[in-house]
Coordinates of C-alpha atoms in Angstrom, one line a residue:
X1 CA 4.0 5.7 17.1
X2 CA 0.0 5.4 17.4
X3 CA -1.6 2.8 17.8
X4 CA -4.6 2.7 15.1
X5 CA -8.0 1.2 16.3
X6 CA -9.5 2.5 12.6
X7 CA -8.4 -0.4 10.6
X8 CA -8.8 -4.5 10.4
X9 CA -6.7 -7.0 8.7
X10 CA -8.1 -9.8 7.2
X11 CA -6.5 -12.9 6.0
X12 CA -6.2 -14.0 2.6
X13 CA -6.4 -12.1 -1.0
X14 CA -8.9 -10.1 -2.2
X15 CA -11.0 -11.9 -5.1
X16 CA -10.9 -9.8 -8.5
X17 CA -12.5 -10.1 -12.0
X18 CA -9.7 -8.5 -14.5
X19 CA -10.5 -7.5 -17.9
X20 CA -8.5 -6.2 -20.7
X21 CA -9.6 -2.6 -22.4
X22 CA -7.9 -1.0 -25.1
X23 CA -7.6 2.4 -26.2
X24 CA -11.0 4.4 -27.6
X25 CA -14.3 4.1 -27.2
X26 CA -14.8 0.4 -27.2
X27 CA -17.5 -1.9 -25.9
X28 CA -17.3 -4.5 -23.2
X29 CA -20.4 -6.7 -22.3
X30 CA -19.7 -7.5 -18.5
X31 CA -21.0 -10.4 -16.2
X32 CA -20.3 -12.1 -13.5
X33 CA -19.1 -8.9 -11.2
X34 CA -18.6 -9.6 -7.8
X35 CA -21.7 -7.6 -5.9
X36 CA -21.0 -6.0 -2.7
X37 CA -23.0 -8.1 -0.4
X38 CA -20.3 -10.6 -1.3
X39 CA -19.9 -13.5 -3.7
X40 CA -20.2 -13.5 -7.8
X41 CA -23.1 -12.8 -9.5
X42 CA -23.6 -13.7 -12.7
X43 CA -25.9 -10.9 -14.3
X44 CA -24.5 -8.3 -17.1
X45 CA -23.8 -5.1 -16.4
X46 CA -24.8 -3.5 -19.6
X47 CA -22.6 -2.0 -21.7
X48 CA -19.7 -0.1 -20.7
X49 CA -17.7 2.3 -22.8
X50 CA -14.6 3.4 -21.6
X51 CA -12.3 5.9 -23.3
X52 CA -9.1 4.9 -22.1
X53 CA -6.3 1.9 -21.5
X54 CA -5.6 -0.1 -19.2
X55 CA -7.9 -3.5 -17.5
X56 CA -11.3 -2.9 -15.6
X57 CA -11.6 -5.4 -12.8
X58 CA -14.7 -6.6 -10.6
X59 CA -14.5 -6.1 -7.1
X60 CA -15.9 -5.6 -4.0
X61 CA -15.9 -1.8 -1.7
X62 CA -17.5 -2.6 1.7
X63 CA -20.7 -0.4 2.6
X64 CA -21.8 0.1 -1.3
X65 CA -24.7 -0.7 -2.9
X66 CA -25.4 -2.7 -6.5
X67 CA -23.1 -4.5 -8.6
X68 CA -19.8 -2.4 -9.2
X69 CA -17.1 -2.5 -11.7
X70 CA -13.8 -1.0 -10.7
X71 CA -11.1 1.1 -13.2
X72 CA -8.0 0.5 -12.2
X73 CA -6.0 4.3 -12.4
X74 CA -6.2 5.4 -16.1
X75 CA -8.4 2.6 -17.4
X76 CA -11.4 4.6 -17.3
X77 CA -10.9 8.4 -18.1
X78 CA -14.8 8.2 -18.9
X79 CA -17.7 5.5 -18.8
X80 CA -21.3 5.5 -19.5
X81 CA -23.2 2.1 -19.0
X82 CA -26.6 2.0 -20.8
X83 CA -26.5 -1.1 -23.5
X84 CA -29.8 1.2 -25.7
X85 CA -27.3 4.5 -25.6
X86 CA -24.7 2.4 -27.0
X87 CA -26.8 1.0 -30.3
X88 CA -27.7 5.1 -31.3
X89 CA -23.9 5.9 -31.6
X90 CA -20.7 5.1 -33.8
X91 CA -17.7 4.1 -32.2
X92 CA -16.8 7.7 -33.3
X93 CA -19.9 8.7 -31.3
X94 CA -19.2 6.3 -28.3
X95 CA -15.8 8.1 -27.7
X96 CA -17.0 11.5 -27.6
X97 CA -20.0 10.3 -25.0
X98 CA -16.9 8.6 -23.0
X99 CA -14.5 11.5 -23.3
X100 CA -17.5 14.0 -22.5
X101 CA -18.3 12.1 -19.4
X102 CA -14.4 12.8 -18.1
X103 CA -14.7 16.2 -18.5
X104 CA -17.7 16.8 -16.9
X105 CA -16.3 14.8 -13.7
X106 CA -13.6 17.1 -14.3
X107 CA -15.0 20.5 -14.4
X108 CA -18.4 20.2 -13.2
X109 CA -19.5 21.2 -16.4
X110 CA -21.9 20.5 -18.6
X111 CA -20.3 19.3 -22.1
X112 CA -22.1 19.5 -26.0
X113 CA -20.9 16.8 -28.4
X114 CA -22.0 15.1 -31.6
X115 CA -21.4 12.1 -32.7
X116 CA -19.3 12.9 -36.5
X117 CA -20.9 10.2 -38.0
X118 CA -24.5 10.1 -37.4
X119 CA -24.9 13.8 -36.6
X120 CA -26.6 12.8 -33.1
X121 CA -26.2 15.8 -30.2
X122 CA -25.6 14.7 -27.4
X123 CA -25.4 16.2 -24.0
X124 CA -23.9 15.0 -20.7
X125 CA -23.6 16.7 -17.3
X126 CA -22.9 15.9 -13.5
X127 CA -26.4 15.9 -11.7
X128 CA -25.5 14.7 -8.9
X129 CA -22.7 14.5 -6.7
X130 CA -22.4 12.9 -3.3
X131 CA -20.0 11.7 -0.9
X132 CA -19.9 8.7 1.4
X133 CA -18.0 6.6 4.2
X134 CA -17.2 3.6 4.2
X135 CA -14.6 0.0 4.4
X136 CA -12.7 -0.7 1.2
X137 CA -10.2 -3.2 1.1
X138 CA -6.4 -2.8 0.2
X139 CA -4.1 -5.2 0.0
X140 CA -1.0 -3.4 2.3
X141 CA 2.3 -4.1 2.9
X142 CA 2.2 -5.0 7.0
X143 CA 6.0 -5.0 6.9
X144 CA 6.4 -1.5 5.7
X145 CA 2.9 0.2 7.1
X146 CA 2.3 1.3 10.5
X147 CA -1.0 2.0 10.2
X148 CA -3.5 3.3 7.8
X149 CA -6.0 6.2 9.2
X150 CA -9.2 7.1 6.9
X151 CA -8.0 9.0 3.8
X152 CA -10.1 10.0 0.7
X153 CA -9.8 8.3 -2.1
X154 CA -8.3 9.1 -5.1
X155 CA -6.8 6.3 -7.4
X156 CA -4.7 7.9 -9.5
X157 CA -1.0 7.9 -10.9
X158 CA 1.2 11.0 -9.6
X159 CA 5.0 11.8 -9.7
X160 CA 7.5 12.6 -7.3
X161 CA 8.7 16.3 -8.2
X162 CA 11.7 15.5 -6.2
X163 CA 13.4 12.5 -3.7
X164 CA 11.4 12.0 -0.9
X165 CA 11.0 9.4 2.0
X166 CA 8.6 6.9 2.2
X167 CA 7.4 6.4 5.5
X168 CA 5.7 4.3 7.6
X169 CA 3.1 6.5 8.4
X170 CA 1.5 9.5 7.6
X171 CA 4.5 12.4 9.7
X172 CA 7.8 12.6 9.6
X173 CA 8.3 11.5 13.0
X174 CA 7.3 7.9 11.2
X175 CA 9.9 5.4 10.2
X176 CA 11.7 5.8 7.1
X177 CA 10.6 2.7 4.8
X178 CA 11.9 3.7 1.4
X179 CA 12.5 6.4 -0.7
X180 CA 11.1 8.0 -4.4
X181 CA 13.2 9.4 -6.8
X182 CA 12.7 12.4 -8.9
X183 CA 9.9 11.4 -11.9
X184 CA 9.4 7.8 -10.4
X185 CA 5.8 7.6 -10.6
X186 CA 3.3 5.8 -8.3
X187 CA -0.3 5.1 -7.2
X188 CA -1.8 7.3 -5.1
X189 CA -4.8 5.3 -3.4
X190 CA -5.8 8.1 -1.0
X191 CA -5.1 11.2 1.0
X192 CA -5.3 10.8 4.8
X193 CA -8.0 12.9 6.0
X194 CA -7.0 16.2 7.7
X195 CA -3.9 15.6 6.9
X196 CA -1.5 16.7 4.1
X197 CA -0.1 13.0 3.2
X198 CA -0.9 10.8 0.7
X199 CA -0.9 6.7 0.7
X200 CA 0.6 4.8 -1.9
X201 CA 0.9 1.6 -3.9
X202 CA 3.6 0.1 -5.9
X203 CA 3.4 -3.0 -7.1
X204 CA -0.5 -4.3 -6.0
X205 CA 0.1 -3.3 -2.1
X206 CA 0.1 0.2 -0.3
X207 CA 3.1 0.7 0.9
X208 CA 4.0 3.7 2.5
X209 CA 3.0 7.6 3.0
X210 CA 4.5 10.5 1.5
X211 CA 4.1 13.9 2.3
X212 CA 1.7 15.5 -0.4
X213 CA 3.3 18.8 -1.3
X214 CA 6.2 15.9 -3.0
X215 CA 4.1 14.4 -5.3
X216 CA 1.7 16.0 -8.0
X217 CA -0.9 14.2 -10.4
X218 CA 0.0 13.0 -13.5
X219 CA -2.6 14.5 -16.5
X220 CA -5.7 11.9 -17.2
X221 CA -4.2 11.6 -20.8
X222 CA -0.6 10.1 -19.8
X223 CA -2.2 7.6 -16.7
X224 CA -0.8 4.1 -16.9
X225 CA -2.1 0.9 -16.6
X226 CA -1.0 0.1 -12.9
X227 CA -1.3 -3.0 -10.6
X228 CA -4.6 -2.4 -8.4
X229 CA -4.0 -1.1 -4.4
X230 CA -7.0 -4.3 -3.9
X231 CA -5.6 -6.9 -6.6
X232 CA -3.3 -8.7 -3.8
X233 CA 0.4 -8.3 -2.7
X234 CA -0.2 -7.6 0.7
X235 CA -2.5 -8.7 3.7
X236 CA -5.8 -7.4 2.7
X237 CA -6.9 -4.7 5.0
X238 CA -10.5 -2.6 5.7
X239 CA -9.6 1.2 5.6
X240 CA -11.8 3.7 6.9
X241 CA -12.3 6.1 3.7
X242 CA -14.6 9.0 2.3
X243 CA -15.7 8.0 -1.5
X244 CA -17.1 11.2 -3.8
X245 CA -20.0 10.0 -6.0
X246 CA -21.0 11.7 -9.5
X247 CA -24.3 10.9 -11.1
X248 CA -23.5 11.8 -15.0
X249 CA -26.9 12.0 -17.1
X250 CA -26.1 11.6 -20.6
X251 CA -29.0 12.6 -23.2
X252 CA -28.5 11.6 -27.0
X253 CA -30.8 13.7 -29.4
X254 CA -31.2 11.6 -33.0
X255 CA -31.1 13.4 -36.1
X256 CA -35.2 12.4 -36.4
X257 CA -35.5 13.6 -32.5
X258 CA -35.4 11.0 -31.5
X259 CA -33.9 11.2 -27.5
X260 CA -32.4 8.9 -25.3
X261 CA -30.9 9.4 -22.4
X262 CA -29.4 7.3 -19.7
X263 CA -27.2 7.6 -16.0
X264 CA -24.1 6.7 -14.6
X265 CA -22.8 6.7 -11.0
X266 CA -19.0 7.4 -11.4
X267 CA -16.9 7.2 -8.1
X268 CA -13.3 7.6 -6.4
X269 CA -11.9 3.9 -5.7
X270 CA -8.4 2.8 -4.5
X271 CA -7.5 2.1 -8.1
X272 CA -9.5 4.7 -10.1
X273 CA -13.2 5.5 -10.7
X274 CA -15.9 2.7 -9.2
X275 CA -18.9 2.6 -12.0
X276 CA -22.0 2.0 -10.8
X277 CA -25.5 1.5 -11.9
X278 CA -27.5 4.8 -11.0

């Protein structure tokens, strides 16, 4: 098997801020989120407003930039942070902003809303989209993985379509560490670069590779709550990965014309989308 020179362990667990979010467009006043140089900082956010369930946690991704708040896999299916955005909707209004933002991640689209309760338009699109490399931590399984090489991240839930072997690394000539059965669903944190296999978590640690063409992705409306690839588990390890960035510009037209608009960087982390401050 190779030997990997693209990766570090480092001892101990990976500090994380969980919070609770429930379903709808609800909103969450955030401090104290870990900042990237390391350390706490305690300094709100802003308002977040996330159409979705599941827990948002504060954590660190090596290499960023700003103060970052992490969505673990289907806790965030859209986000907007912007506290005077926020005051010019209804909760009705905030969940359409939330669920608009999602699409246009999804499609590259521009989306039209309105907010059913005020009668503001509102207007949100991708206007940027980037994509970096850099460290992030996750908490792996040293027993079970042989080594990690750079993937690109994705964070998200997907499903076996049929028994498969888990193995130690990212080719069948790896050793067989476990097995998936038909429908079991897991956490995807990333797809190995050049390379059609996919890393996975169960239970808060990676824990194995499986080839991609076994697993598919499970619809943003039916993602779980799952325990975070970075929460703990395992020995915490630096992985070389490739991170895609979306800017999302959201403009909110009042009934008087009144317009306010406000941006949200929106990227791929091991657990779901990384929301940053744009």
């Amino acid at each position: 098997m190779n030997d990997s020179k693209t990766t570090m362990w480092v001892r101990g667990p990976i500090k994380a801020l969980t919070m609770g979010v429930a379903a709808g467009g609800l909103v969450f006043a955030l401090s104290g989120c870990e900042t990237t140089g390391g350390g706490f900082e305690s300094d709100s956010l802003g308002t977040l407003i996330g159409a979705g369930t599941g827990a948002l946690l504060g954590s660190r991704i090596g290499g960023g930039s700003g103060r970052i708040v992490a969505g673990a896999a289907g806790a965030v299916v859209g986000g907007l942070i912007g506290r005077e955005i926020a005051r010019h909707l209804s909760q009705s209004g905030q969940q359409q902003m939330a669920t608009a933002n999602q699409r246009a991640l999804d499609t590259g689209q521009t989306q039209v809303w309105e907010d059913p309760e005020t009668g503001a338009r509102g207007e949100t699109a991708v206007s940027e989209r980037s994509t970096r490399q850099q460290q992030v931590q996750v908490s792996v399984k040293r027993d079970r993985v042989d080594e990690i090489p750079p993937i690109d991240l994705i964070g998200a839930t997907y499903v076996a379509s049929t028994g498969s072997n888990v193995r130690g690394g990212p080719g069948t000539d790896y050793r067989s560490v476990g097995s998936l059965s038909s429908g079991q669903r897991v956490q995807v944190v990333g797809k190995v670069q050049g390379s059609d296999w996919y890393l996975i978590s169960e239970g808060g640690a990676a824990n194995g590779f499986v080839s991609s063409s076994l697993l598919r992705p499970v619809p943003a409306e039916q993602q779980a709550p799952v325990t975070p690839a970075s929460s703990g588990g395992g020995d915490v390890m630096l992985v070389e990965a490739s991170q895609t960035c979306n800017v999302n510009t959201t403009r909110v037209t009042q009934p008087n014309g009144e317009v306010v608009e406000d941006r949200i960087r929106i990227c791929q982390g091991p657990d779901g989308y990384v929301i940053e401050e744009a």
